[in-house]
Coordinates of C-alpha atoms in Angstrom, one line a residue:
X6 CA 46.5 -67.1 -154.8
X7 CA 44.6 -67.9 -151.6
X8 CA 41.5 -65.6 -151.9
X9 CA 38.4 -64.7 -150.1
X10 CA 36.7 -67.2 -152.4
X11 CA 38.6 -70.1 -152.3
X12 CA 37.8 -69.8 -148.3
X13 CA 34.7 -69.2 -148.0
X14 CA 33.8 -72.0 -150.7
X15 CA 35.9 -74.2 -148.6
X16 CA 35.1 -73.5 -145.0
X17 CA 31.1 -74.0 -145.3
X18 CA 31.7 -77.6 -147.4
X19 CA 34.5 -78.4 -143.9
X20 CA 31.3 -77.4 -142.2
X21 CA 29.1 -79.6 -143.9
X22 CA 31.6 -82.5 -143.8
X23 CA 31.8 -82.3 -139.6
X24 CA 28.0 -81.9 -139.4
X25 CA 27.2 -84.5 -141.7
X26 CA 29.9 -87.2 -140.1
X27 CA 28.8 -86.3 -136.7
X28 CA 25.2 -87.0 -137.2
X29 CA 26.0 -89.9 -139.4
X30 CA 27.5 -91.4 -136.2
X31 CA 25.2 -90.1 -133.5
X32 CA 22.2 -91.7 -135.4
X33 CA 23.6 -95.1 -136.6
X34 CA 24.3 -95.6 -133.1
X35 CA 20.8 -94.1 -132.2
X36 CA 19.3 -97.0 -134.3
X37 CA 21.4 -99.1 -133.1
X38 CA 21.1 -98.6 -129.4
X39 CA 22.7 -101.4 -127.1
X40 CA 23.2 -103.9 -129.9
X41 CA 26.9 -102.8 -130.7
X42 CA 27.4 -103.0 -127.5
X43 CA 26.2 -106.8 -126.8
X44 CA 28.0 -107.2 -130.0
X45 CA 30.9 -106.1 -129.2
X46 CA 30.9 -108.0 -125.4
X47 CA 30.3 -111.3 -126.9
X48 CA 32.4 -111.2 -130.1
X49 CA 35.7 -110.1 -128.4
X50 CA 37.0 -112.9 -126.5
X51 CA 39.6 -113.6 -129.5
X52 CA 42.1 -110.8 -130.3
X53 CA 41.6 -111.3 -133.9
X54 CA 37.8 -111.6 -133.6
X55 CA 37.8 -108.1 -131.7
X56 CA 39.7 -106.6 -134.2
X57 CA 37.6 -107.8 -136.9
X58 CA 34.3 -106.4 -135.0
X59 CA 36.5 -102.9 -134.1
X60 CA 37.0 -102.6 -138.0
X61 CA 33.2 -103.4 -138.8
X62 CA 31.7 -101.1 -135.8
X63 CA 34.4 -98.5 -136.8
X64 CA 33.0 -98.7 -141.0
X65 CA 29.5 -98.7 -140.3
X66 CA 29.3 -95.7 -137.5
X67 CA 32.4 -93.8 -139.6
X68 CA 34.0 -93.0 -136.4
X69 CA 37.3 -94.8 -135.1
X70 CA 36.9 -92.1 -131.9
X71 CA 33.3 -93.2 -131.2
X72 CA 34.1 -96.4 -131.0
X73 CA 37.2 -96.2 -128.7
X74 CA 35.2 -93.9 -126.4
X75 CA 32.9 -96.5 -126.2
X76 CA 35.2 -99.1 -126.1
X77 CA 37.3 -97.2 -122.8
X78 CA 33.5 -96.7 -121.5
X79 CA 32.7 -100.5 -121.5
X80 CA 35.9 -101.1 -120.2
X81 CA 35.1 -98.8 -117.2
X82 CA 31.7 -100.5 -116.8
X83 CA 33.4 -103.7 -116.0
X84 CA 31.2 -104.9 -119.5
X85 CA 34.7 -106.3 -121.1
X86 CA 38.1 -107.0 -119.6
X87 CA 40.8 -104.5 -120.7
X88 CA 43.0 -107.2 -122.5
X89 CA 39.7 -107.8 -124.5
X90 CA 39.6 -104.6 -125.3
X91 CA 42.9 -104.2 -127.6
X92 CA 41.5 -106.2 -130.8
X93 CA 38.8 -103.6 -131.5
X94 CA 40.9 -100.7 -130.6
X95 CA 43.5 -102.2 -133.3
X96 CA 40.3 -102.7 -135.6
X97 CA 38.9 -99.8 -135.5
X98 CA 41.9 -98.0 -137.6
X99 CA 41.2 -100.5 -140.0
X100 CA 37.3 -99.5 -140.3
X101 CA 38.3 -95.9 -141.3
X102 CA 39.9 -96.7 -144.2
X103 CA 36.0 -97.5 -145.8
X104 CA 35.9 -93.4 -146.0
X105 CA 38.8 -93.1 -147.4
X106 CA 38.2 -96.1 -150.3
X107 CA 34.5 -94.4 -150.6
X108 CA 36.3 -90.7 -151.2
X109 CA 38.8 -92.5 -154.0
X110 CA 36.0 -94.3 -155.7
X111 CA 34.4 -90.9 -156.0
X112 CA 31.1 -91.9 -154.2
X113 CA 30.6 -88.3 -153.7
X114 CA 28.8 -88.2 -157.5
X115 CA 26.1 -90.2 -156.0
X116 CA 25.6 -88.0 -152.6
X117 CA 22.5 -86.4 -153.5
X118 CA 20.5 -89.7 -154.4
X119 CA 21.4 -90.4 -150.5
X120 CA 20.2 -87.0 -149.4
X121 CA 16.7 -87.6 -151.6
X122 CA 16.5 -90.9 -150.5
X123 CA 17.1 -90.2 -146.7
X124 CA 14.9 -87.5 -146.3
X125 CA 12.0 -89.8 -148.7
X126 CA 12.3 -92.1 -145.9
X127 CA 12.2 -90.0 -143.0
X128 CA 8.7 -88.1 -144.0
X129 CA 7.1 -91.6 -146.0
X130 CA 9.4 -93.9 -144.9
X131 CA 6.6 -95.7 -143.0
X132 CA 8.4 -99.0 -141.2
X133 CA 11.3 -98.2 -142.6
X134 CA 11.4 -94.5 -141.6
X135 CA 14.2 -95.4 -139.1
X136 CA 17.2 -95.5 -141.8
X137 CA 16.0 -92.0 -142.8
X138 CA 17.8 -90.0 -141.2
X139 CA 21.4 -92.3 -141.5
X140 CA 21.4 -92.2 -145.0
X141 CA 20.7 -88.6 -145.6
X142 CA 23.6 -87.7 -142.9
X143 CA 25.7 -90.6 -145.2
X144 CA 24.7 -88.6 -147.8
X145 CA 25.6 -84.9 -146.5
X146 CA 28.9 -86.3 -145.9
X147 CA 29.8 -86.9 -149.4
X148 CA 27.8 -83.7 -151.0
X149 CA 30.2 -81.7 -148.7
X150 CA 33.0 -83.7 -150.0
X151 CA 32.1 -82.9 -153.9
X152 CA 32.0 -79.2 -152.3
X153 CA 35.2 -79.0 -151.2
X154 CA 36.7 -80.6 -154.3
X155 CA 35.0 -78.5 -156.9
X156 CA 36.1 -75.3 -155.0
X157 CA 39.7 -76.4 -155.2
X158 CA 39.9 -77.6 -158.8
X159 CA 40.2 -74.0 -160.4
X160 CA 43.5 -73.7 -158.3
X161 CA 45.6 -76.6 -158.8
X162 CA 47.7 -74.6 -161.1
X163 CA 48.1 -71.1 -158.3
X164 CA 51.5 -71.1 -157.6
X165 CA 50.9 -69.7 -153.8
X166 CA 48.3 -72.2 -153.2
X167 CA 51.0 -74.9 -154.2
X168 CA 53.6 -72.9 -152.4
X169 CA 51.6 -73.3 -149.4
X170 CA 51.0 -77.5 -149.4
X171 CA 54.7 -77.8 -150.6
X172 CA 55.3 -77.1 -147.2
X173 CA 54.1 -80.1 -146.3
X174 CA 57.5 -82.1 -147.7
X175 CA 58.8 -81.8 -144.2
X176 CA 57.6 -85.0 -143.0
X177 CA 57.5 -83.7 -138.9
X178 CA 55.3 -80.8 -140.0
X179 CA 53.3 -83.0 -141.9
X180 CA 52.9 -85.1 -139.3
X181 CA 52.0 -82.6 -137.0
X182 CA 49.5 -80.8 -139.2
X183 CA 47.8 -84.1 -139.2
X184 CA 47.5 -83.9 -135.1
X185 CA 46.5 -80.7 -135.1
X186 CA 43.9 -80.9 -138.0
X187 CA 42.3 -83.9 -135.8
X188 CA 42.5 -82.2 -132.7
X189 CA 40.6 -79.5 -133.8
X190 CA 38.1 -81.3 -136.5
X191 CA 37.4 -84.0 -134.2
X192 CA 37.7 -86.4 -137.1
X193 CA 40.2 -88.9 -138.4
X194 CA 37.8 -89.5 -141.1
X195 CA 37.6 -86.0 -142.2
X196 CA 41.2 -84.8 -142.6
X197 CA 41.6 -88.0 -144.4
X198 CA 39.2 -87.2 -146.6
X199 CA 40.6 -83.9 -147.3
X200 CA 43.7 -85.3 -148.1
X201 CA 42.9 -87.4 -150.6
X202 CA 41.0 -85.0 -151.9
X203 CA 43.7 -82.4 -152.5
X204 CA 46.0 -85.0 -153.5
X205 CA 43.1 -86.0 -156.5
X206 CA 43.4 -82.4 -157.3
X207 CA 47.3 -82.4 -157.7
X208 CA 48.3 -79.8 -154.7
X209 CA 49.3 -82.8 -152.8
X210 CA 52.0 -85.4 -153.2
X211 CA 51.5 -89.4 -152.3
X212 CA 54.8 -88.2 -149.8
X213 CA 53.0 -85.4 -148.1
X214 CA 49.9 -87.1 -148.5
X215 CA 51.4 -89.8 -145.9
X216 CA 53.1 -88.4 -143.0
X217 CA 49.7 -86.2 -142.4
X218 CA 47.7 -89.2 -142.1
X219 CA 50.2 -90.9 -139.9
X220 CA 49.5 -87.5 -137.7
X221 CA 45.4 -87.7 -138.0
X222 CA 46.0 -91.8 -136.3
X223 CA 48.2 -90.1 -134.1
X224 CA 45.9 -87.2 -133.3
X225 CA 42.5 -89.1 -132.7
X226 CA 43.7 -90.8 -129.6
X227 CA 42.8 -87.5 -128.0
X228 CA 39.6 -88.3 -127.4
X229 CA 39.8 -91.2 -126.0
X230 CA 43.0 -89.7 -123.6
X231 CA 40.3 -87.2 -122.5
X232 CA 37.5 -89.6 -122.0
X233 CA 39.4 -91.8 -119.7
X234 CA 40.6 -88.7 -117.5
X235 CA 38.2 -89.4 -114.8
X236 CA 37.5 -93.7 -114.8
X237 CA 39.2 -96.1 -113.6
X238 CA 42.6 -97.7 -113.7
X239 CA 41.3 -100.2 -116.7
X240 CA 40.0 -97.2 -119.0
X241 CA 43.4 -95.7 -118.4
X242 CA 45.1 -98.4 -119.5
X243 CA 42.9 -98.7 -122.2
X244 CA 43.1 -95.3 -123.6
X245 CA 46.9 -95.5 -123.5
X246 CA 46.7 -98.8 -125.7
X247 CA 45.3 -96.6 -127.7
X248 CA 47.7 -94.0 -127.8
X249 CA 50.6 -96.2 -127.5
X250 CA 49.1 -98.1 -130.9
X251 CA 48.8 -94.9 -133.0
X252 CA 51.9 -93.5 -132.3
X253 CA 54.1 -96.5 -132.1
X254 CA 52.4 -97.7 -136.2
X255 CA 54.0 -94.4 -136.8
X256 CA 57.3 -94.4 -135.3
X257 CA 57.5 -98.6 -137.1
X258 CA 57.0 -96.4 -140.1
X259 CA 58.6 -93.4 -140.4
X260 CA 62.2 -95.2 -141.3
X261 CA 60.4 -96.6 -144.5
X262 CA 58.2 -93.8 -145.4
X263 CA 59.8 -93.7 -148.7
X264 CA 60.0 -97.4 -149.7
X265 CA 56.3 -97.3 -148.4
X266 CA 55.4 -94.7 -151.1
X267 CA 56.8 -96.4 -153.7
X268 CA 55.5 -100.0 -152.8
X269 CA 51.6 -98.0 -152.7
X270 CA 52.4 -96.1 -156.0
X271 CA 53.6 -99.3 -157.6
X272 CA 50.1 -100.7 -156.6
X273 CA 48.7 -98.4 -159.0
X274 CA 45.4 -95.8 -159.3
X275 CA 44.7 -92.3 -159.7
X276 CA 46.8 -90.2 -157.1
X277 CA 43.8 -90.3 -154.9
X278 CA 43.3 -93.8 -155.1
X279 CA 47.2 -93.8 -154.1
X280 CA 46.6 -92.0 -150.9
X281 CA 43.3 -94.1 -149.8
X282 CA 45.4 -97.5 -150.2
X283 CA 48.2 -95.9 -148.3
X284 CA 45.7 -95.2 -145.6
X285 CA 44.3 -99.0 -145.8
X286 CA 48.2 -100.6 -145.9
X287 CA 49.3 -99.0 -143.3
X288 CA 46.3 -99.4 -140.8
X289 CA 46.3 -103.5 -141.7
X290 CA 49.8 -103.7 -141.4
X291 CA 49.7 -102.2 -137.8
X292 CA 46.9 -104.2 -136.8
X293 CA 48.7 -107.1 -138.0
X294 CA 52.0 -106.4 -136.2
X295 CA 50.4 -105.1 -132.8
X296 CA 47.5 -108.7 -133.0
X297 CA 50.9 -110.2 -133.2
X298 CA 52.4 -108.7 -130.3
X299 CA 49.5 -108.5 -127.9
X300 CA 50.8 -110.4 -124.6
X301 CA 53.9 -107.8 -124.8
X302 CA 51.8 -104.9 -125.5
X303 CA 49.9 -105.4 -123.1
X304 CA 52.1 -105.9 -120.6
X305 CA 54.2 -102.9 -122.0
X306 CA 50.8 -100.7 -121.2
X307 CA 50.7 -102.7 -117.4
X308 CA 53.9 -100.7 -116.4
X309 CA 53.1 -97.6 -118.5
X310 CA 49.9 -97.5 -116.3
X311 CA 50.7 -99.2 -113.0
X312 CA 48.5 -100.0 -110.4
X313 CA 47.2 -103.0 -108.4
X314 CA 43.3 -102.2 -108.5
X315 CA 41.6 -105.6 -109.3
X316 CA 39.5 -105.5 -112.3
X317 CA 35.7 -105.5 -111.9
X318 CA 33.9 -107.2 -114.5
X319 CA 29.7 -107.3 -114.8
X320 CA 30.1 -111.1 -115.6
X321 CA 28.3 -113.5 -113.6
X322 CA 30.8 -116.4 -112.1
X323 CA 28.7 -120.1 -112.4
X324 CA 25.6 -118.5 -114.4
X325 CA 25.1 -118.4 -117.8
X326 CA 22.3 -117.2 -120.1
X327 CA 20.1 -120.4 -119.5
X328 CA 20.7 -122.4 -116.4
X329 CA 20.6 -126.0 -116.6
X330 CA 17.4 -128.2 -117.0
X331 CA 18.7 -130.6 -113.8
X332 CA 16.8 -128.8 -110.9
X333 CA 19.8 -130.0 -108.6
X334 CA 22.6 -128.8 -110.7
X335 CA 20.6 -125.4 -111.3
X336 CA 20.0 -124.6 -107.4
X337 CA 24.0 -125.5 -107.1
X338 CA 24.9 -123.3 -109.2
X339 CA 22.6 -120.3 -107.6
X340 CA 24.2 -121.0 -104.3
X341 CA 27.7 -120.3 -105.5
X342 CA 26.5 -117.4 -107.4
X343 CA 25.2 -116.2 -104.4
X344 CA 28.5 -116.9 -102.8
X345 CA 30.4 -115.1 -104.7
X346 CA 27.8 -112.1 -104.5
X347 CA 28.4 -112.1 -100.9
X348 CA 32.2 -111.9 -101.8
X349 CA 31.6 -108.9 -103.7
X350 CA 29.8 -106.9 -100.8
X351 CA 32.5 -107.9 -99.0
X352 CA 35.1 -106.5 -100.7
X353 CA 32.9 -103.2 -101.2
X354 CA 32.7 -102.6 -97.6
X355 CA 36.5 -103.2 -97.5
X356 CA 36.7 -100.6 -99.8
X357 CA 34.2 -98.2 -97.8
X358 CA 35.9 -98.8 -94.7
X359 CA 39.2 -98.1 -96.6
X360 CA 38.4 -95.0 -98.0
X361 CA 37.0 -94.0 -94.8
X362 CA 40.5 -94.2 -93.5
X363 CA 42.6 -92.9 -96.3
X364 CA 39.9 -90.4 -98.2
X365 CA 42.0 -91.6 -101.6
X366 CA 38.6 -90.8 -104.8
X367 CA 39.7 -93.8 -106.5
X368 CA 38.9 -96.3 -103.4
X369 CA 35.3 -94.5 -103.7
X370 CA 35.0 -95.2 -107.5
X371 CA 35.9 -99.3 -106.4
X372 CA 33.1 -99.5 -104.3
X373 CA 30.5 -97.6 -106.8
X374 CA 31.2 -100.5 -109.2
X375 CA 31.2 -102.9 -106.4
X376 CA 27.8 -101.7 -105.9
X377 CA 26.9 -101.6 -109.3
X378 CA 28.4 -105.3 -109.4
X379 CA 26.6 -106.3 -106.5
X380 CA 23.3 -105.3 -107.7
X381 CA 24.0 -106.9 -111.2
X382 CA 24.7 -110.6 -109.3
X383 CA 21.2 -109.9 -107.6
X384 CA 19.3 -109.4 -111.0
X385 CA 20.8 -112.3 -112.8
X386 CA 20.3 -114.5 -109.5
X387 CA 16.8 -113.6 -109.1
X388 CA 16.1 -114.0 -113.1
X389 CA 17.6 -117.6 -112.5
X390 CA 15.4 -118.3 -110.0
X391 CA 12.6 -116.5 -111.8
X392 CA 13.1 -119.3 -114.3
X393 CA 13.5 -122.3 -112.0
X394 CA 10.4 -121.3 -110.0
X395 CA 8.6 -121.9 -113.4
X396 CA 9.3 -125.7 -113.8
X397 CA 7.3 -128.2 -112.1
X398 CA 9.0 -128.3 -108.6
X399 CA 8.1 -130.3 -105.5
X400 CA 7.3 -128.2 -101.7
X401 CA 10.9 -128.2 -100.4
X402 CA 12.4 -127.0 -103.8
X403 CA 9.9 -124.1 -104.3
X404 CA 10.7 -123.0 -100.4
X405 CA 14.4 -123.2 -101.1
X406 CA 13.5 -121.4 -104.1
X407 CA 12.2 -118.2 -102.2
X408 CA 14.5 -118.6 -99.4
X409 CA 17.4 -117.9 -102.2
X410 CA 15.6 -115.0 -103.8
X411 CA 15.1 -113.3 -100.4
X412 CA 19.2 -114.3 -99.1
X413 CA 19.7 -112.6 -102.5
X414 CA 18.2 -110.0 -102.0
X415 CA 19.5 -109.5 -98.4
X416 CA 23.2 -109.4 -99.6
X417 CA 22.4 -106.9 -102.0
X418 CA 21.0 -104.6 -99.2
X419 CA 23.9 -105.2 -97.5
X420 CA 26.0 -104.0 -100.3
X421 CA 23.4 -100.5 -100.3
X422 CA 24.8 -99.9 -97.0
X423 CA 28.8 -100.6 -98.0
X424 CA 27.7 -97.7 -100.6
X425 CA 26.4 -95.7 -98.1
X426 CA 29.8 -95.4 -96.0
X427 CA 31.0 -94.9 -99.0
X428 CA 29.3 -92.5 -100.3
X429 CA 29.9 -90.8 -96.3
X430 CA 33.7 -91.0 -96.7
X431 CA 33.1 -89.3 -99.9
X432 CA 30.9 -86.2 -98.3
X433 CA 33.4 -85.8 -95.6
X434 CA 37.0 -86.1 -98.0
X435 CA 34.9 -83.4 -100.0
X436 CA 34.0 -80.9 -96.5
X437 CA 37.4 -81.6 -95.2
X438 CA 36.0 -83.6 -92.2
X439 CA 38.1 -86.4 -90.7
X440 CA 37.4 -89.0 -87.7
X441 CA 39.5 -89.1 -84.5
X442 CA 42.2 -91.7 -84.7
X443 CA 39.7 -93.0 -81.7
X444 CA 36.7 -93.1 -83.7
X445 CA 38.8 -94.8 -86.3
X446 CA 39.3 -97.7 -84.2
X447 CA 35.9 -98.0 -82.6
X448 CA 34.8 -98.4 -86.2
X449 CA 36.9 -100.7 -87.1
X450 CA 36.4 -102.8 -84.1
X451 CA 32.3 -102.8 -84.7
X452 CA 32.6 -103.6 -88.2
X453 CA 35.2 -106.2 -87.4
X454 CA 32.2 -108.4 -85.8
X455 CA 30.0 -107.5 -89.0
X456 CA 33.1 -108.8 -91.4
X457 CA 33.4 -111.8 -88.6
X458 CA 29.8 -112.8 -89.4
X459 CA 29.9 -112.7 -92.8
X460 CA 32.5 -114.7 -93.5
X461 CA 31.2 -117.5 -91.4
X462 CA 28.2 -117.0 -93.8
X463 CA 30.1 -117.0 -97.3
X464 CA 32.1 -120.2 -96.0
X465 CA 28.8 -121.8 -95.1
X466 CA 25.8 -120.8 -97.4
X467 CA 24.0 -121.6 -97.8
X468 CA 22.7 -123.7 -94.8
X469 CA 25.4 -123.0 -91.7
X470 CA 25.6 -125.2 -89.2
X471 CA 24.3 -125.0 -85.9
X472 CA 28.0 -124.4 -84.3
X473 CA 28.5 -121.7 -86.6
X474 CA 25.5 -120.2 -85.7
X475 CA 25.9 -120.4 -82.0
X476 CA 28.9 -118.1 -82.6
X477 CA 27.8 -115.6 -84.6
X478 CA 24.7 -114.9 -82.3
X479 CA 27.6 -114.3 -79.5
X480 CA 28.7 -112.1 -82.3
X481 CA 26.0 -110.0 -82.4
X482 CA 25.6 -109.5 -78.6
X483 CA 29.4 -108.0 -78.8
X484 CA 28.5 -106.0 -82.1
X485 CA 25.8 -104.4 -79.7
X486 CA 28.2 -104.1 -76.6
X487 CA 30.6 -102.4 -79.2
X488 CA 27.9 -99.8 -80.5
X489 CA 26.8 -98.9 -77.2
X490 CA 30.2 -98.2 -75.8
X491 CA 31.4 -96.3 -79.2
X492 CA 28.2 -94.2 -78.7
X493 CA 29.6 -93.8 -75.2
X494 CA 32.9 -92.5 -76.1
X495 CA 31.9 -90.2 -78.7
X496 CA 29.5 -88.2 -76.5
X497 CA 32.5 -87.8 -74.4
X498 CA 34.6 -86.6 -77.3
X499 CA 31.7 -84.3 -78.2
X500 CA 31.2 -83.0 -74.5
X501 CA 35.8 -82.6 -74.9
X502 CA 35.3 -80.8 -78.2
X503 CA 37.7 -83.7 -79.9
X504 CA 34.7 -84.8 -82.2
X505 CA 36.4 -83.7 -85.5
X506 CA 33.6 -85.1 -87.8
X507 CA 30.5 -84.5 -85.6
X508 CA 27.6 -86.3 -86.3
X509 CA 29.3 -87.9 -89.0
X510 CA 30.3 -90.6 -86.6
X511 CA 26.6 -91.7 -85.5
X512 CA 26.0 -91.6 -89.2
X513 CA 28.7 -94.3 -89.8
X514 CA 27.6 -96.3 -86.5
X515 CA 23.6 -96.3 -87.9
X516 CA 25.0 -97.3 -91.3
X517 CA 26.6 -100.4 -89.4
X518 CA 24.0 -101.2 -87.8
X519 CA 21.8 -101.7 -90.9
X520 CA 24.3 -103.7 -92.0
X521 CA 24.8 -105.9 -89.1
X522 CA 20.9 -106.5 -89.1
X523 CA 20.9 -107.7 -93.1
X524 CA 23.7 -110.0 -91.9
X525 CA 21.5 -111.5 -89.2
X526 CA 18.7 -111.6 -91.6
X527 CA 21.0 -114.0 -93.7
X528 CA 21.9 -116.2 -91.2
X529 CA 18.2 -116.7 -89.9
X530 CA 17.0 -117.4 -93.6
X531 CA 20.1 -120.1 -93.6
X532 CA 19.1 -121.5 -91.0
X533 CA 15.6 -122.2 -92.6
X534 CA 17.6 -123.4 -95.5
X535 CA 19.1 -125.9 -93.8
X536 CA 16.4 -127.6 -92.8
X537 CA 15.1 -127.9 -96.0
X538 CA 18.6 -129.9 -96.9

């Protein structure tokens, strides 16, 4: 009979188990900090690599959703391409299936060692007080485990309690008690648990037992769903990988669900060992099949998610961690890096100018990561030359030297302003403000003569020649012709009461402006350059 009692020994030990897991997690990756992350940047160029490191992460932070989340986050970051991306999201089912071998083995008899020894460190723990806090939190995990099973034992005979689970032989319902029990626990890890849990106790069958864990893969993919609600096109994509993975293991096995049960019972062990390998087989084997099928999964997930953003990575193009001990070949490679950082603030003011136009929120997420990007290429430029300035180098290299850090650092001040528009476009899609279809095209003519300029620039840095030069200082004097007569023209607008954006215009003039004086700041330090060639 389900009493009062059974409940209420239950519920606090579920309460335990979500406390305990979610701490577990917050605080391995506390420790941690950014090395997963590195970890997981530099480890996941090969599929099978990533999913290796996905199943590793995944084991030791007990959480498949933290991981994704993090995952779809670094995808949003630009940290790792979204194709990169897929092995640790097919790892990381793998890496759950550690709880569920630790719950079969019974690890919960040893919970409170972990709890003593967890909080021992944490108050005298000295050096090592660090791990404290993980290990008591591994511990809780499994104490409330052992909680929940003793409260169940005295009723694996009550015919309503097994009335109640035998409900469970209809494998949809199953299935969808395993999304819901997810959903609302947060945790793969802990409605697995459960399950094997009551399946050790006899109210659960290895055939119920399945199809609800089959749900709890289906149902973690919420997270991650929800996470990638507001970021870009590449954590969308990523997040459906996800989705698309989970459910489409569990629609591969739901014709065989009953040849699976027999191949995992012929395996062997206790009925919760049963449901534990289950678990394990059925995560490796999807793993295995979707590794197998990556260049058609992912395109599958392309035309799930359309869309023809380019990805932005934070990856430098020419420079690597140490730059190379030939002075010549290092200051090469800085001036393409620095061409291609020029690239990038070009396309963010494409963007800006773009949005500016069109007021669509996901052209103003492109050029915050542009931004982002832009300063990133800056950092790693200057800590390149940082290290070059550092070797024995003769008077013309060590003025090239701070020429590149300051054309550097121009560029990236150019790319403040691109953000800037941006960020103007933004304020005036959010107040409902629009400009004039004039305006429009007074802007666009102005920063035509910027975008003019700078692409002389990138084709030429980073010494231009004199012809090139010569034209973009005839440039500048129709950039100013241009300012002063859109100024003109929107006083007249004002003074017709046509101005829809008010001083929203001036605003976006100034911001060009800036701009256009960066970009002569660029060419005159190229022309130093030069000289020094």
């Amino acid at each position: 009979m389900l009493t009062w009692e059974l409940w209420f020994a239950i519920i606090p030990g579920l309460i335990l188990f979500l406390y305990g897991i979610e701490h577990f997690s917050r605080e391995i990756q506390r420790v941690a900090g950014e090395r997963f992350r590195s970890v997981l940047i530099k480890l996941t160029k090969n599929p099978v690599g990533g999913a290796f490191l996905g199943a590793i992460v995944t084991a030791v932070i007990q959480s498949s959703t933290a991981t994704t989340v993090i995952v779809v986050g670094l995808v949003n970051a630009g940290t790792i391409p979204f194709v990169q991306s897929l092995g640790i999201m097919f790892g990381a089912n793998v890496g759950t299936t550690i709880t569920a071998q630790l719950i079969a083995f019974k690890v919960t008899g040893f919970a409170p060692f972990f709890i003593l020894a967890g909080f021992l460190l944490s108050v005298f723990g000295g050096r090592y007080k660090f791990i404290g806090k993980p290990i008591f939190y591994f511990g809780l995990v499994f104490f409330s485990l052992g909680l929940i099973s003793d409260a169940v034992k005295p009723y694996q005979n009550d015919p309503d309690l097994i009335g109640f689970f035998s409900q469970f032989s209809n494998v949809y319902l199953a299935i969808l008690a395993g999304i819901i029990g997810v959903i609302v626990l947060q945790s793969s890890s802990v409605v697995t648990g459960i399950v094997i849990l009551l399946a050790g106790g006899g109210l659960l069958t290895l055939p119920q037992s399945i199809p609800i864990i089959l749900g709890a893969n289906i149902g973690t993919t919420a997270t991650s769903q929800l996470a990638a609600s507001r970021m870009d096109l590449f954590a969308k994509r990523a997040a459906a990988a996800h989705f698309l993975f989970n459910i489409g293991g569990v629609l591969i096995f739901l014709p065989f669900l009953g040849p699976f049960a027999d191949l995992v019972a012929s395996i062997g062990g206790d009925a919760a060992h049963q449901v534990a390998n289950a678990h394990l087989l059925f995560n490796l084997t999807c793993a295995a099949v979707f590794l197998a099928a990556l260049k058609p999964f992912k395109s599958a997930i392309e035309r799930l998610v359309p869309g023809e953003e380019e990805e932005i990575l934070f990856h430098t193009k020419y420079l690597g961690d140490k730059i190379p001990k030939n002075n010549k070949t290092a200051f090469g490679l800085i001036e393409k890096e620095i061409v291609n950082s020029l690239n990038v603030a070009l396309k963010l003011f494409r963007e800006a100018a773009e949005f500016m136009k069109t007021g669509k929120d996901q052209k103003f997420q492109h050029v915050e990561k542009l931004e982002m990007l832009n300063d990133f290429l800056d950092e790693r430029i200057e800590k390149a030359l940082l290290e070059l300035s550092r070797r024995k180098l003769s008077r013309k290299e060590a003025e090239k030297t701070v020429l590149l850090v300051r054309i550097s650092n121009a560029i990236e001040q150019v790319g403040d302003q691109g953000e800037k528009l941006g960020y103007l476009a933004n304020d005036m899609s959010e107040t409902g403000l629009s400009f004039s279809p004039d305006s429009i095209v007074e802007l666009e003519k102005v920063y035509g003569k910027i975008e003019e300029n700078m692409l002389i620039i990138r084709d030429s840095l980073p010494a231009i020649p004199a012809r090139n030069i010569e034209f973009m200082r005839k440039n500048d004097n129709a950039f100013r012709a241009l300012v002063n007569l859109g100024y003109q023209e929107h006083m007249k607008r004002l003074y017709a009461q046509k101005a829809y954006a008010g001083t929203s215009f001036v605003e976006a003039m100034s911001i060009l402006e800036d701009t256009n004086a960066h970009v002569r700041e660029i060419r005159k330090l190229s022309e130093l350059y030069r000289k020094l060639e």
